[in-house]
PDB file of C-alpha atoms in Angstrom:
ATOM      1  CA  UNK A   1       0.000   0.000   0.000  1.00 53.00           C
ATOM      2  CA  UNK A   2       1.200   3.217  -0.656  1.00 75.00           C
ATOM      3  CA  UNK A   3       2.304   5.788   1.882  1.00 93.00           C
ATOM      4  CA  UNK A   4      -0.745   8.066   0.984  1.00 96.00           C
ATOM      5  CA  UNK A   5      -2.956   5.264   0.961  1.00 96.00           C
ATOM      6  CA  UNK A   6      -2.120   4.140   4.853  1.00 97.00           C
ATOM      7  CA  UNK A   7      -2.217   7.430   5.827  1.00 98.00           C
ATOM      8  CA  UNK A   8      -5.736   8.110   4.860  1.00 98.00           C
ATOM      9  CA  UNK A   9      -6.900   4.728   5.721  1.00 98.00           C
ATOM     10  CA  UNK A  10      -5.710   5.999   9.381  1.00 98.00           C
ATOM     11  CA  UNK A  11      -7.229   9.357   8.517  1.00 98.00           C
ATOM     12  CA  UNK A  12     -10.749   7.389   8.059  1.00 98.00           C
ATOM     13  CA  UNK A  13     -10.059   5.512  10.453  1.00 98.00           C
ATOM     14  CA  UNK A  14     -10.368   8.387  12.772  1.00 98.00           C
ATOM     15  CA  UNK A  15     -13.345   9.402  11.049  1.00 98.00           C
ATOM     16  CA  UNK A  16     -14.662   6.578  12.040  1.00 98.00           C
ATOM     17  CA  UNK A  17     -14.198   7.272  15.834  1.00 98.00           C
ATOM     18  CA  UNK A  18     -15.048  10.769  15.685  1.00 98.00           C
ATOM     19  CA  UNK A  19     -18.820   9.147  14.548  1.00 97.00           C
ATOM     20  CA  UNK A  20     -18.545   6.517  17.184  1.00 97.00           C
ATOM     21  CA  UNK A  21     -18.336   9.561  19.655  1.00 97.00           C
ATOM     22  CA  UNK A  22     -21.114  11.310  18.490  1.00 96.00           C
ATOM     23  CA  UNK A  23     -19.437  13.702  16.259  1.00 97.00           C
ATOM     24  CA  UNK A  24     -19.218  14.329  12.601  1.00 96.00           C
ATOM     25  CA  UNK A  25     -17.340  11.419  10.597  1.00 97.00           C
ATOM     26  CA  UNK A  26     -13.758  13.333   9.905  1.00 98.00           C
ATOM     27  CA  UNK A  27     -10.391  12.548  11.097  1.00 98.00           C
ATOM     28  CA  UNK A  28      -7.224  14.051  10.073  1.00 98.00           C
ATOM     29  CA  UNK A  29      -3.612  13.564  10.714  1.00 98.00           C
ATOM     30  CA  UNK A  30      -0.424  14.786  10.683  1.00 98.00           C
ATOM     31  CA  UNK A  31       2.880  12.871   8.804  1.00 98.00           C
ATOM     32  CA  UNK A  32       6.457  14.535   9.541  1.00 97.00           C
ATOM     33  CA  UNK A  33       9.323  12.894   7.751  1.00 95.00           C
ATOM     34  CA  UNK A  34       7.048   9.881   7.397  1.00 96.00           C
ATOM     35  CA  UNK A  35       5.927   9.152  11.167  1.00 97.00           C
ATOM     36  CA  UNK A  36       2.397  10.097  12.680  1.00 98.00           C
ATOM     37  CA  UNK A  37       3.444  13.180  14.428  1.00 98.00           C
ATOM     38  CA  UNK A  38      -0.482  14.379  15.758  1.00 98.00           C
ATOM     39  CA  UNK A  39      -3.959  13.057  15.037  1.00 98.00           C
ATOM     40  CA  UNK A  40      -7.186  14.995  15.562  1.00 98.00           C
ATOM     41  CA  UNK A  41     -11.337  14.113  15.161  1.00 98.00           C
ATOM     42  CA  UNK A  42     -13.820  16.243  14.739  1.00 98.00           C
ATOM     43  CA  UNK A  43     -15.273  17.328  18.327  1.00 98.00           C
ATOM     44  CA  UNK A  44     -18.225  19.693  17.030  1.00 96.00           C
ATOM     45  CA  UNK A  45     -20.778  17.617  19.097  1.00 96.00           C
ATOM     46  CA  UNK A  46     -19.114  17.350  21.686  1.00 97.00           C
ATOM     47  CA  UNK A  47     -17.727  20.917  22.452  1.00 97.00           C
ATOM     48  CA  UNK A  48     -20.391  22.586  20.964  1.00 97.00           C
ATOM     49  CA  UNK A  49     -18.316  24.109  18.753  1.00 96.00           C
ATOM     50  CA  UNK A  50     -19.011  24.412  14.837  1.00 95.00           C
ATOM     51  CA  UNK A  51     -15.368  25.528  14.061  1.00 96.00           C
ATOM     52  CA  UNK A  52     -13.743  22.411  15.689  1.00 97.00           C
ATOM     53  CA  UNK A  53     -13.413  20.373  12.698  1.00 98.00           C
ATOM     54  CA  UNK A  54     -10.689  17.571  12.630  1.00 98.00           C
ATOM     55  CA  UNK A  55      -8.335  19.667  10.113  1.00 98.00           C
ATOM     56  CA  UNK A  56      -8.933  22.958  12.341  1.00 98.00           C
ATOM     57  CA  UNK A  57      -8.352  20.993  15.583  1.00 98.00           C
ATOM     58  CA  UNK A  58      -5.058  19.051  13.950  1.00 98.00           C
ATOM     59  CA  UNK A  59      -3.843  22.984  13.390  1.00 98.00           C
ATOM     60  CA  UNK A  60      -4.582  24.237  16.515  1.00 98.00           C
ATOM     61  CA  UNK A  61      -2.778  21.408  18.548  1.00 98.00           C
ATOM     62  CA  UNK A  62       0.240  21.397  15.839  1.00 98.00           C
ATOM     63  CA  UNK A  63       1.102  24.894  16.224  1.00 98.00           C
ATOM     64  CA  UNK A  64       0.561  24.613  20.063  1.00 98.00           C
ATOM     65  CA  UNK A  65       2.962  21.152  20.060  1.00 98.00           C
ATOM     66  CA  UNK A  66       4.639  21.432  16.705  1.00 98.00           C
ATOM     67  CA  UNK A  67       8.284  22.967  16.044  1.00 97.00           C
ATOM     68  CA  UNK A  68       6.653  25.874  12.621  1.00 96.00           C
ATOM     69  CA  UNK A  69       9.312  23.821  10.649  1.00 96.00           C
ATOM     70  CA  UNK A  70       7.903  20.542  11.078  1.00 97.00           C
ATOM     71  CA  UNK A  71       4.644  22.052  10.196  1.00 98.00           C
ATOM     72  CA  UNK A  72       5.787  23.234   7.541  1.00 97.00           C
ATOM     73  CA  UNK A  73       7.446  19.698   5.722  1.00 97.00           C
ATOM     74  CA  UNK A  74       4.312  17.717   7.017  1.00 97.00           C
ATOM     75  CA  UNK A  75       1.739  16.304   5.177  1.00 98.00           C
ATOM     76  CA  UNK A  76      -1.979  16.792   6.198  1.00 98.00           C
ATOM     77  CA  UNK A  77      -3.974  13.802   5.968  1.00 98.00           C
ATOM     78  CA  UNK A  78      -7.702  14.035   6.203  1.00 98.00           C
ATOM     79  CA  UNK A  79     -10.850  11.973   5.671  1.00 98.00           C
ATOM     80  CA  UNK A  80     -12.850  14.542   3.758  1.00 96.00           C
ATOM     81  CA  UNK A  81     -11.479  17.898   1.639  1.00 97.00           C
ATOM     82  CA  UNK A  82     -11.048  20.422   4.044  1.00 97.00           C
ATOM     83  CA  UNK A  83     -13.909  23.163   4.097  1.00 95.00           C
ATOM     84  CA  UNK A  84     -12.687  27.182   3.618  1.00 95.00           C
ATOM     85  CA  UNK A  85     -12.392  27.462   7.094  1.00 96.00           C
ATOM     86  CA  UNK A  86     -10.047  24.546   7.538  1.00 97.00           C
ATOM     87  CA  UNK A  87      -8.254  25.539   4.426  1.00 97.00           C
ATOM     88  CA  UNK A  88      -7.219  29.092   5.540  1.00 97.00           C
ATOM     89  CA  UNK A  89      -6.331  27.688   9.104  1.00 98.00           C
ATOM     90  CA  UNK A  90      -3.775  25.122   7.833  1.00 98.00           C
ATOM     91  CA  UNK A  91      -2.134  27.852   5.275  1.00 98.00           C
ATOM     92  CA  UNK A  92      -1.989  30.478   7.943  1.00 97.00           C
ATOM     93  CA  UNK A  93      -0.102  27.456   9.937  1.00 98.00           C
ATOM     94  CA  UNK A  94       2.418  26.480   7.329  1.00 98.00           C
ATOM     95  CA  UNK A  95       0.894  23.155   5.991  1.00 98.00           C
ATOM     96  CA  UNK A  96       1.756  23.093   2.222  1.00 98.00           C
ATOM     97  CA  UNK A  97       0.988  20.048   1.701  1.00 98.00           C
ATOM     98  CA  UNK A  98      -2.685  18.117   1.727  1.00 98.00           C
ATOM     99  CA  UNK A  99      -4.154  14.312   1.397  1.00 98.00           C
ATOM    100  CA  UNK A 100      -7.797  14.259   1.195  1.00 98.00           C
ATOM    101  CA  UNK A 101     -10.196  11.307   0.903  1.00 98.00           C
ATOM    102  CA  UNK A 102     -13.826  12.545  -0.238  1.00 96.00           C
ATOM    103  CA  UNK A 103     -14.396  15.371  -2.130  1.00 95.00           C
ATOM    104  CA  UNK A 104     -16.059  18.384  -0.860  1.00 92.00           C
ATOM    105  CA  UNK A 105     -18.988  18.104  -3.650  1.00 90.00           C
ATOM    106  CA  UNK A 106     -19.557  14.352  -2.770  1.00 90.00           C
ATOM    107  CA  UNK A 107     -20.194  15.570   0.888  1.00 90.00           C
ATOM    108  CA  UNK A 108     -22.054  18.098  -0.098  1.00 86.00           C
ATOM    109  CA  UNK A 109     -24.697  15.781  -1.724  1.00 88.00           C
ATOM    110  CA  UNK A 110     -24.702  13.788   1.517  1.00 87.00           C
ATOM    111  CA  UNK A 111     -25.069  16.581   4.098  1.00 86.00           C
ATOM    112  CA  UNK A 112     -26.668  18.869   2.330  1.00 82.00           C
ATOM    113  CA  UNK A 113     -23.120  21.325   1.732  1.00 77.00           C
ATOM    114  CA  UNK A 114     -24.509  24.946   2.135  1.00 76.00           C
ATOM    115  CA  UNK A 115     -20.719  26.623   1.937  1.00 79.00           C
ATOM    116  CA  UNK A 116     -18.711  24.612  -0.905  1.00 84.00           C
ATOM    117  CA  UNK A 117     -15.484  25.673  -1.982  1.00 88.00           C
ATOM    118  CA  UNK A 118     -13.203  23.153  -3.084  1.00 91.00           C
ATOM    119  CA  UNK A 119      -9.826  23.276  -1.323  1.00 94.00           C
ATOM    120  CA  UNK A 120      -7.778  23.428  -4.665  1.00 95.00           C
ATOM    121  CA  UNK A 121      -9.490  27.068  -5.697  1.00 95.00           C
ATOM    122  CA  UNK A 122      -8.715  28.535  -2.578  1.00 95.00           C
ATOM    123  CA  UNK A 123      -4.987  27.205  -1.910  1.00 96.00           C
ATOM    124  CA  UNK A 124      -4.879  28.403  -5.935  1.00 95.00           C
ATOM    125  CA  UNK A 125      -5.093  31.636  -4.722  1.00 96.00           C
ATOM    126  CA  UNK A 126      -2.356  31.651  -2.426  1.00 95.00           C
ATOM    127  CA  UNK A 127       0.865  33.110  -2.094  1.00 96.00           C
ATOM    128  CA  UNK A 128       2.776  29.868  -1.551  1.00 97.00           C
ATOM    129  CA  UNK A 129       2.589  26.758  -3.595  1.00 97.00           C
ATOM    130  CA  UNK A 130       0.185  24.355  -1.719  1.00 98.00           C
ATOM    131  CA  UNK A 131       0.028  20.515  -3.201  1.00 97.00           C
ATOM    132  CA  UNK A 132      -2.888  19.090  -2.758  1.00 98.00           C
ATOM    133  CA  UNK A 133      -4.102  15.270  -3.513  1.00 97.00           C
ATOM    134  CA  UNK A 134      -7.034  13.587  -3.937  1.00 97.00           C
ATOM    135  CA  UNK A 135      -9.807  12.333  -3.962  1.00 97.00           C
ATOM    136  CA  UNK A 136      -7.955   9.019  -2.808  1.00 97.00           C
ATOM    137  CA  UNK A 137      -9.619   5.799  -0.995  1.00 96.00           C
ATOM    138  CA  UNK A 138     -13.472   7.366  -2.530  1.00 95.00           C
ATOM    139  CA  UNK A 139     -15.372   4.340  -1.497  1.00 96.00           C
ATOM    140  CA  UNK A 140     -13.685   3.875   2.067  1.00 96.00           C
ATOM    141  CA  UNK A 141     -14.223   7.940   2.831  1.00 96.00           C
ATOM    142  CA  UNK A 142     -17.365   7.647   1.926  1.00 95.00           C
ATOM    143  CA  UNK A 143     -18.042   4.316   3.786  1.00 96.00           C
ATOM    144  CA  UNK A 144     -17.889   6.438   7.158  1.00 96.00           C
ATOM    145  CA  UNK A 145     -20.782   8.482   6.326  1.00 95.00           C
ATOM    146  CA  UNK A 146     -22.983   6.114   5.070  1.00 92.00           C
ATOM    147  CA  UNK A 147     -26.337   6.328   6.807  1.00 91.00           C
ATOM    148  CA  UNK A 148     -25.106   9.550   9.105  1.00 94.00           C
ATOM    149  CA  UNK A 149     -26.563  12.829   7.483  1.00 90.00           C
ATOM    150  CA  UNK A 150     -30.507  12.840   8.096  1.00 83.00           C
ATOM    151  CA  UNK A 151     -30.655  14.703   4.644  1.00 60.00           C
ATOM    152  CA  UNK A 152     -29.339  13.909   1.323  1.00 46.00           C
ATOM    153  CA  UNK A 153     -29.252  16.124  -1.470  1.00 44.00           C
ATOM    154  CA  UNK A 154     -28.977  14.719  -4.748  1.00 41.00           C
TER     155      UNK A 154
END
């Protein structure tokens, strides 16, 4: 299996958990030099808190743990694309450098997206090069959410 690959399997994975928790189905993680370095679910049930996604919580506890320079030759694994919000947080951090399992528009048609911007047009807009990959793993990061939004929109 390829690097990318086991990374977002882990990545879903922690999707996985986040659901089992009674949170939204994303997971995200953090590879430095090819090791786990942080992992993060989303916690927006849980804390009440509609910013703390799994990407934006990953960011928060990597540049609260994280040397800026390992930040900034990790790669950011995640279970879904990473919304706007998420997006801006890990440029602002130093991540240049993004593995994402479903697409943004494929959760939208699930949960019913209300604010979709696909990760690649915003990071296009930036001022450093950020390289981003996917959709990877479709049927497993979709697997996770399977049966979880009340509402589909097709």
């Amino acid at each position: 299996m390829h690097d990318h690959e086991r990374f977002l399997t882990q990545a879903i994975e922690l999707a996985r958990q986040a659901r089992a928790a009674g949170n939204h189905p994303f997971g995200a993680l953090l590879v430095v030099d090819g090791r786990v370095a942080l992992m993060a679910v989303n916690t927006v049930v849980t804390d009440r808190n509609p910013t703390a996604h799994a990407e934006h919580n990953l960011v928060l506890a990597a540049i609260q743990q994280l040397p800026l320079d390992e930040i900034a030759r990790g790669i950011l694994y995640t279970s879904c694309e990473p919304c706007a919000m998420c997006a801006g947080a890990m440029y602002w951090a130093g991540v240049r450098d993004v593995v994402y399992g479903l697409p943004a528009e494929a959760l939208a048609r699930l949960a019913g997206g209300r604010f979709v911007v696909p990760c690649r047009d915003l990071f296009g807009r930036a001022s450093d090069i950020v390289r981003v990959t996917g959709p990877l793993l479709l049927e497993d990061a979709l697997a996770v959410h399977e049966g979880f939004w009340p509402t589909a929109v097709r």
